[in-house]
Amino acid sequence: MKTKSFKIGNKIIGGDAPILIQSMCEFKTSDTKKVIDEINECEKLGADLMRVSILDEDDIKAIKIIQQNINIPLICDTHLDLNYAIESIKSGADGVRINPGNTKNLKKLDELIDTAIKYDATIRIGINFGSFEGKNKVSQSIKEIDKWVKYFENRSFKKIVLSIKTTDVKETIKIYEKLSKISNYPLHIGVTESGFDDIGIIKSCAALSPLLLKGIGNTIRISLSQDPKKEILTAKRLLHSLGLYNDYPTIISCPTCGRCKVKNIKEIASKTLDFLEKNNINIKVSIMGCVINGIEEGKNADIGIAGGDKEFILFKKGKIIKKVSNEDAIDTLFKEIINLKKCD
Ligand code: SF4
């Protein structure tokens, strides 16, 4: 679904722009050193924008310092306080996230909109799905967000990003499918409070994949009870697996079975991905348990390795190039990957 597009800081959201990956800092914003380090580490892993929470004046003061030391857009989440949203924009935030339904002070909301227009900042209207009750919560939440979109549009504000987040997979899919039909503003998609490790990852991917495959979603957050770096990496891997993010390595590794005579397929696969990520080598590598099926199944990979009898077979595009001992397998594979990269 092609949405409107506009700039958030130095990035473009919506339209034909790539899906932006985002996360939220886990430190208090006034702890500038930690926040700056975290944002820069996340950027290296693939973050396109980062959000921070604004709880007091110290956090507002920190925005300027943070902005001077990062390269990606900074979004401020001011929760209930529209004054903080206004001040955040004046201090240099590229955008703010608010829930307009939380305010009765429409004059203040208008002041925020005017400030955002003046400073060319975006506003994410984030509706809290939990505040709706009854059977038709999805329709209610869509109606609510539509009401606010019209309110913003009536005040000539167009740099709007929309989100309605829930912890439920099916509800998330339903909400965003409907939202994408009634609105052409960029959508921030994600499952809120999805959990940790594989629980949160599976839940997020289950909800976001059908949406992303339909072209719904312009920025994503995988919300985990974990380090934001994990969120960024997971988002990148999800987009890559859906063919929506190219600059990332592909690992094909088999589950192994009775035909496999080597024991360290998982270790090799995991070390290889680590090596490719660290060296920014975005090729397809196949790590297979046996020669019988491994070479054939891995023939679409740029390079691969398949377990034999006490040795490994190395192959490129399905053609065997050498045999290596178990001990030398990883080092030899890495050397060949570097050679491959040099020949590019
Ligand atoms: Fe089994 Fe070989 Fe297939 Fe791996 S590649 S699952 S070891 S048959």
Coordinates of C-alpha atoms and ligand atoms in Angstrom, one line a residue:
M1 CA 0.0 0.0 0.0
K2 CA 1.6 3.2 -1.1
T3 CA 1.3 5.9 1.5
K4 CA 2.2 9.5 1.6
S5 CA 5.9 10.1 2.1
F6 CA 7.9 12.8 3.9
K7 CA 11.1 13.4 5.8
I8 CA 11.7 12.5 9.4
G9 CA 15.1 14.2 10.0
N10 CA 17.4 12.8 7.4
K11 CA 15.2 9.8 6.5
I12 CA 12.2 9.4 4.4
I13 CA 9.2 7.5 5.6
G14 CA 6.4 6.1 3.4
G15 CA 5.9 6.0 -0.3
D16 CA 8.6 3.9 -2.0
A17 CA 11.1 4.4 0.8
P18 CA 12.5 1.3 2.6
I19 CA 10.8 0.2 5.7
L20 CA 12.5 2.0 8.6
I21 CA 13.7 0.0 11.6
Q22 CA 13.4 1.6 15.0
S23 CA 13.8 0.9 18.6
M24 CA 13.7 2.8 21.9
C25 CA 16.5 3.6 24.3
E26 CA 16.5 1.8 27.6
F27 CA 18.3 4.5 29.6
K28 CA 16.9 7.7 31.0
T29 CA 17.3 10.3 28.3
S30 CA 19.3 12.7 30.6
D31 CA 21.9 10.0 30.9
T32 CA 23.3 11.3 27.6
K33 CA 26.5 9.3 27.3
K34 CA 24.6 6.0 27.6
V35 CA 21.9 7.1 25.3
I36 CA 24.3 8.4 22.6
D37 CA 26.3 5.2 22.8
E38 CA 23.2 3.1 22.6
I39 CA 21.8 5.0 19.6
N40 CA 25.1 4.8 17.7
E41 CA 25.5 1.1 18.4
C42 CA 21.9 0.6 17.2
E43 CA 22.6 2.6 14.1
K44 CA 25.6 0.4 13.3
L45 CA 23.3 -2.7 13.5
G46 CA 20.7 -1.1 11.1
A47 CA 18.5 1.3 13.2
D48 CA 17.0 4.0 11.0
L49 CA 15.5 6.0 13.9
M50 CA 15.5 5.8 17.6
R51 CA 13.0 6.9 20.3
V52 CA 13.7 8.2 23.7
S53 CA 11.3 8.9 26.6
I54 CA 10.9 12.4 28.0
L55 CA 10.0 12.5 31.6
D56 CA 11.3 15.8 32.9
E57 CA 13.2 19.0 32.1
D58 CA 16.6 17.2 32.3
D59 CA 15.5 14.9 29.5
I60 CA 14.4 17.9 27.4
K61 CA 17.8 19.6 27.9
A62 CA 19.5 16.3 26.9
I63 CA 17.9 16.3 23.4
K64 CA 20.3 19.0 22.0
I65 CA 23.4 17.1 23.2
I66 CA 22.1 13.8 21.9
Q67 CA 21.3 15.3 18.5
Q68 CA 24.8 16.7 18.2
N69 CA 26.2 13.2 18.6
I70 CA 24.0 10.9 16.5
N71 CA 23.3 10.5 12.8
I72 CA 19.8 9.1 12.7
P73 CA 16.5 10.8 13.6
L74 CA 15.5 11.1 17.2
I75 CA 11.8 10.7 18.2
C76 CA 10.6 11.8 21.6
D77 CA 7.9 10.0 23.5
T78 CA 6.4 12.4 25.9
H79 CA 3.5 10.2 27.0
L80 CA 0.8 12.4 28.6
D81 CA 2.6 15.7 28.6
L82 CA 2.0 17.9 25.6
N83 CA 4.2 20.7 27.0
Y84 CA 7.1 18.2 26.9
A85 CA 6.2 17.3 23.3
I86 CA 6.3 21.0 22.4
E87 CA 9.6 21.6 24.2
S88 CA 11.1 18.4 22.7
I89 CA 10.5 19.7 19.2
K90 CA 11.9 23.1 20.1
S91 CA 15.0 21.4 21.5
G92 CA 15.6 19.5 18.3
A93 CA 13.5 16.3 18.2
D94 CA 12.8 15.2 14.7
G95 CA 9.4 13.9 15.8
V96 CA 7.2 13.1 18.8
R97 CA 4.9 10.3 19.7
I98 CA 1.7 11.3 21.4
N99 CA -1.7 9.9 22.2
P100 CA -4.1 12.9 21.6
G101 CA -6.9 10.9 23.2
N102 CA -5.1 11.5 26.5
T103 CA -5.6 15.2 26.5
K104 CA -8.5 17.4 27.1
N105 CA -6.5 20.5 26.4
L106 CA -7.1 21.0 22.7
K107 CA -5.5 24.4 22.8
K108 CA -2.2 22.8 23.9
L109 CA -2.7 20.2 21.1
D110 CA -3.1 23.0 18.6
E111 CA 0.1 24.6 20.0
L112 CA 1.9 21.3 19.5
I113 CA 0.7 21.1 15.9
D114 CA 1.8 24.7 15.2
T115 CA 5.2 24.0 16.7
A116 CA 5.6 20.8 14.7
I117 CA 4.7 22.8 11.5
K118 CA 7.2 25.5 12.4
Y119 CA 10.1 23.1 13.1
D120 CA 9.1 20.6 10.4
A121 CA 8.7 17.8 12.9
T122 CA 6.6 14.7 12.6
I123 CA 3.9 13.6 15.0
R124 CA 3.1 9.9 15.5
I125 CA -0.5 9.5 16.7
G126 CA -0.3 6.4 18.8
I127 CA -3.6 5.2 20.0
N128 CA -3.8 2.9 23.0
F129 CA -5.8 -0.2 22.0
G130 CA -6.2 -1.2 25.6
S131 CA -8.4 1.8 26.3
F132 CA -11.2 0.3 24.2
E133 CA -13.8 -2.2 25.4
G134 CA -16.3 -4.6 24.0
K135 CA -16.4 -6.7 20.9
N136 CA -15.7 -4.1 18.2
K137 CA -12.5 -2.7 19.7
V138 CA -10.8 -2.7 16.3
S139 CA -13.5 -0.6 14.7
Q140 CA -13.6 1.7 17.7
S141 CA -9.8 2.3 17.6
I142 CA -9.9 2.9 13.9
K143 CA -12.7 5.4 14.3
E144 CA -10.8 7.2 17.1
I145 CA -7.6 7.5 15.1
D146 CA -9.5 8.7 12.0
K147 CA -11.1 11.4 14.1
W148 CA -7.6 12.6 15.2
V149 CA -6.2 12.5 11.7
K150 CA -9.0 14.7 10.5
Y151 CA -8.3 17.0 13.5
F152 CA -4.7 17.3 12.4
E153 CA -5.5 17.7 8.8
N154 CA -8.0 20.5 9.6
R155 CA -5.0 22.3 11.1
S156 CA -3.0 21.8 7.9
F157 CA -0.7 19.2 9.5
K158 CA 0.3 16.4 7.2
K159 CA 3.5 14.8 8.7
I160 CA 1.5 12.2 10.5
V161 CA 2.5 8.6 11.3
L162 CA -0.1 6.3 12.7
S163 CA -0.1 3.4 15.2
I164 CA -2.6 1.4 17.1
K165 CA -0.7 -1.2 19.1
T166 CA -2.0 -4.3 20.9
T167 CA -0.3 -7.4 22.4
D168 CA -2.5 -9.7 20.3
V169 CA -1.3 -11.1 16.9
K170 CA -4.7 -11.4 15.2
E171 CA -5.9 -8.0 16.5
T172 CA -2.7 -6.4 15.2
I173 CA -3.2 -7.9 11.7
K174 CA -6.9 -6.8 11.7
I175 CA -6.2 -3.3 12.9
Y176 CA -3.5 -2.5 10.4
E177 CA -5.2 -4.1 7.4
K178 CA -8.2 -1.9 8.2
L179 CA -6.1 1.1 8.9
S180 CA -4.3 0.8 5.6
K181 CA -7.6 0.8 3.8
I182 CA -8.9 4.1 5.3
S183 CA -5.7 6.0 5.6
N184 CA -2.7 6.7 3.4
Y185 CA -0.4 8.0 6.1
P186 CA 2.7 6.0 7.0
L187 CA 2.1 3.3 9.5
H188 CA 4.3 2.3 12.5
I189 CA 3.6 -1.4 13.0
G190 CA 4.5 -3.7 15.9
V191 CA 3.2 -5.9 18.6
T192 CA 3.4 -4.1 21.9
E193 CA 5.0 -5.8 24.9
S194 CA 5.4 -9.0 22.9
G195 CA 7.7 -10.7 25.5
F196 CA 11.3 -11.9 25.4
D197 CA 13.5 -14.1 23.3
D198 CA 11.8 -16.5 21.0
I199 CA 8.4 -15.8 22.6
G200 CA 8.5 -12.1 21.7
I201 CA 10.2 -12.7 18.4
I202 CA 7.7 -15.3 17.2
K203 CA 4.7 -13.2 18.2
S204 CA 6.1 -10.1 16.5
C205 CA 7.0 -12.0 13.3
A206 CA 3.7 -13.8 13.2
A207 CA 1.8 -10.5 13.3
L208 CA 4.1 -8.4 11.1
S209 CA 4.9 -10.8 8.4
P210 CA 1.4 -11.0 6.8
L211 CA 1.2 -7.2 7.0
L212 CA 4.6 -6.6 5.5
L213 CA 4.0 -9.1 2.7
K214 CA 0.9 -7.1 1.8
G215 CA 3.0 -3.9 1.7
I216 CA 1.5 -2.6 5.0
G217 CA 3.9 -0.9 7.4
N218 CA 6.4 1.8 6.8
T219 CA 8.4 1.6 10.1
I220 CA 8.6 -1.4 12.4
R221 CA 9.6 -2.0 16.0
I222 CA 10.0 -5.5 17.4
S223 CA 9.2 -4.7 21.0
L224 CA 11.1 -7.1 23.3
S225 CA 11.9 -7.2 27.0
Q226 CA 15.5 -7.0 25.9
D227 CA 18.3 -4.7 24.7
P228 CA 17.2 -2.5 21.8
K229 CA 20.1 -3.9 19.8
K230 CA 18.3 -7.3 19.9
E231 CA 15.2 -5.5 18.6
I232 CA 17.1 -3.9 15.7
L233 CA 18.8 -7.2 14.7
T234 CA 15.5 -9.1 14.9
A235 CA 13.7 -6.4 12.8
K236 CA 16.5 -6.6 10.2
R237 CA 16.4 -10.4 10.0
L238 CA 12.6 -10.4 9.7
L239 CA 12.7 -7.9 6.8
H240 CA 15.6 -9.8 5.2
S241 CA 13.7 -13.1 5.4
L242 CA 10.7 -11.4 3.7
G243 CA 12.9 -10.1 0.9
L244 CA 12.5 -6.5 2.1
Y245 CA 16.0 -5.9 3.2
N246 CA 19.0 -6.7 1.0
D247 CA 22.1 -5.7 2.8
Y248 CA 22.3 -8.7 5.1
P249 CA 23.9 -12.1 4.8
T250 CA 21.8 -15.2 4.1
I251 CA 22.6 -18.4 6.0
I252 CA 21.2 -21.7 4.8
S253 CA 21.8 -24.5 7.3
C254 CA 20.3 -27.9 7.5
P255 CA 18.7 -29.4 10.6
T256 CA 21.0 -32.5 10.3
C257 CA 19.8 -36.0 10.4
G258 CA 21.1 -39.6 10.6
R259 CA 23.2 -38.9 7.4
C260 CA 25.3 -36.3 9.2
K261 CA 28.6 -37.5 10.4
V262 CA 29.9 -34.2 11.8
K263 CA 28.7 -32.7 15.0
N264 CA 29.2 -29.0 14.8
I265 CA 26.8 -27.7 12.1
K266 CA 25.0 -25.3 14.4
E267 CA 28.3 -23.9 15.7
I268 CA 29.7 -23.4 12.2
A269 CA 26.4 -21.8 11.0
S270 CA 26.3 -19.4 14.0
K271 CA 30.0 -18.5 13.7
T272 CA 29.7 -17.9 10.0
L273 CA 26.7 -15.6 10.4
D274 CA 28.7 -13.7 13.1
F275 CA 31.7 -13.4 10.7
L276 CA 29.5 -12.2 7.8
E277 CA 27.7 -9.7 10.0
K278 CA 30.9 -8.3 11.5
N279 CA 32.6 -8.0 8.1
N280 CA 29.5 -6.7 6.4
I281 CA 29.6 -9.5 3.7
N282 CA 26.2 -9.9 2.4
I283 CA 26.4 -13.2 0.5
K284 CA 24.5 -16.5 0.7
V285 CA 26.3 -19.2 2.6
S286 CA 25.2 -22.8 3.0
I287 CA 26.2 -25.0 5.9
M288 CA 25.0 -28.6 5.4
G289 CA 25.3 -31.8 7.4
C290 CA 26.1 -34.2 4.5
V291 CA 27.4 -34.3 1.0
I292 CA 24.7 -36.5 -0.3
N293 CA 22.0 -33.9 -0.2
G294 CA 23.9 -30.9 1.1
I295 CA 25.7 -29.8 -2.1
E296 CA 22.5 -30.1 -4.2
E297 CA 20.4 -28.3 -1.7
G298 CA 23.0 -25.6 -1.2
K299 CA 23.7 -25.0 -4.9
N300 CA 22.1 -21.6 -4.9
A301 CA 24.4 -20.4 -2.3
D302 CA 27.5 -18.4 -3.2
I303 CA 29.6 -20.7 -1.1
G304 CA 29.0 -23.6 1.2
I305 CA 30.3 -26.4 3.2
A306 CA 28.9 -30.0 3.6
G307 CA 29.9 -32.6 6.2
G308 CA 31.5 -35.7 4.9
D309 CA 33.2 -38.6 6.7
K310 CA 35.5 -36.9 9.2
E311 CA 36.0 -34.0 6.8
F312 CA 34.1 -31.2 5.1
I313 CA 33.6 -30.5 1.4
L314 CA 33.7 -26.9 0.3
F315 CA 31.7 -25.8 -2.6
K316 CA 30.9 -22.7 -4.6
K317 CA 27.6 -22.4 -6.5
G318 CA 27.2 -26.2 -6.1
K319 CA 30.7 -27.1 -7.5
I320 CA 33.1 -28.8 -5.2
I321 CA 36.4 -26.9 -4.8
K322 CA 38.2 -28.7 -2.0
K323 CA 38.1 -31.0 1.0
V324 CA 39.1 -29.8 4.5
S325 CA 39.5 -31.5 7.9
N326 CA 37.0 -30.9 10.6
E327 CA 39.5 -28.7 12.5
D328 CA 40.3 -26.5 9.5
A329 CA 36.7 -26.2 8.3
I330 CA 35.7 -22.9 9.7
D331 CA 39.0 -21.1 9.0
T332 CA 39.1 -22.4 5.4
L333 CA 35.5 -21.4 4.9
F334 CA 36.2 -17.9 6.1
K335 CA 39.3 -17.5 3.9
E336 CA 37.3 -18.6 0.9
I337 CA 34.5 -16.1 1.8
I338 CA 37.1 -13.3 1.9
N339 CA 38.6 -14.5 -1.4
L340 CA 35.1 -14.4 -2.9
K341 CA 34.6 -10.9 -1.6
K342 CA 37.9 -9.8 -3.1
C343 CA 36.8 -11.1 -6.5
D344 CA 33.6 -9.1 -6.4
Ligands
SF4_1 FE1 20.3 -34.7 6.6 FE2 22.1 -34.2 4.8 FE3 19.7 -33.0 4.6 FE4 21.4 -32.2 6.5 S1 21.6 -32.0 4.3 S2 19.2 -32.8 6.8 S3 22.4 -34.1 7.0 S4 20.2 -35.2 4.4

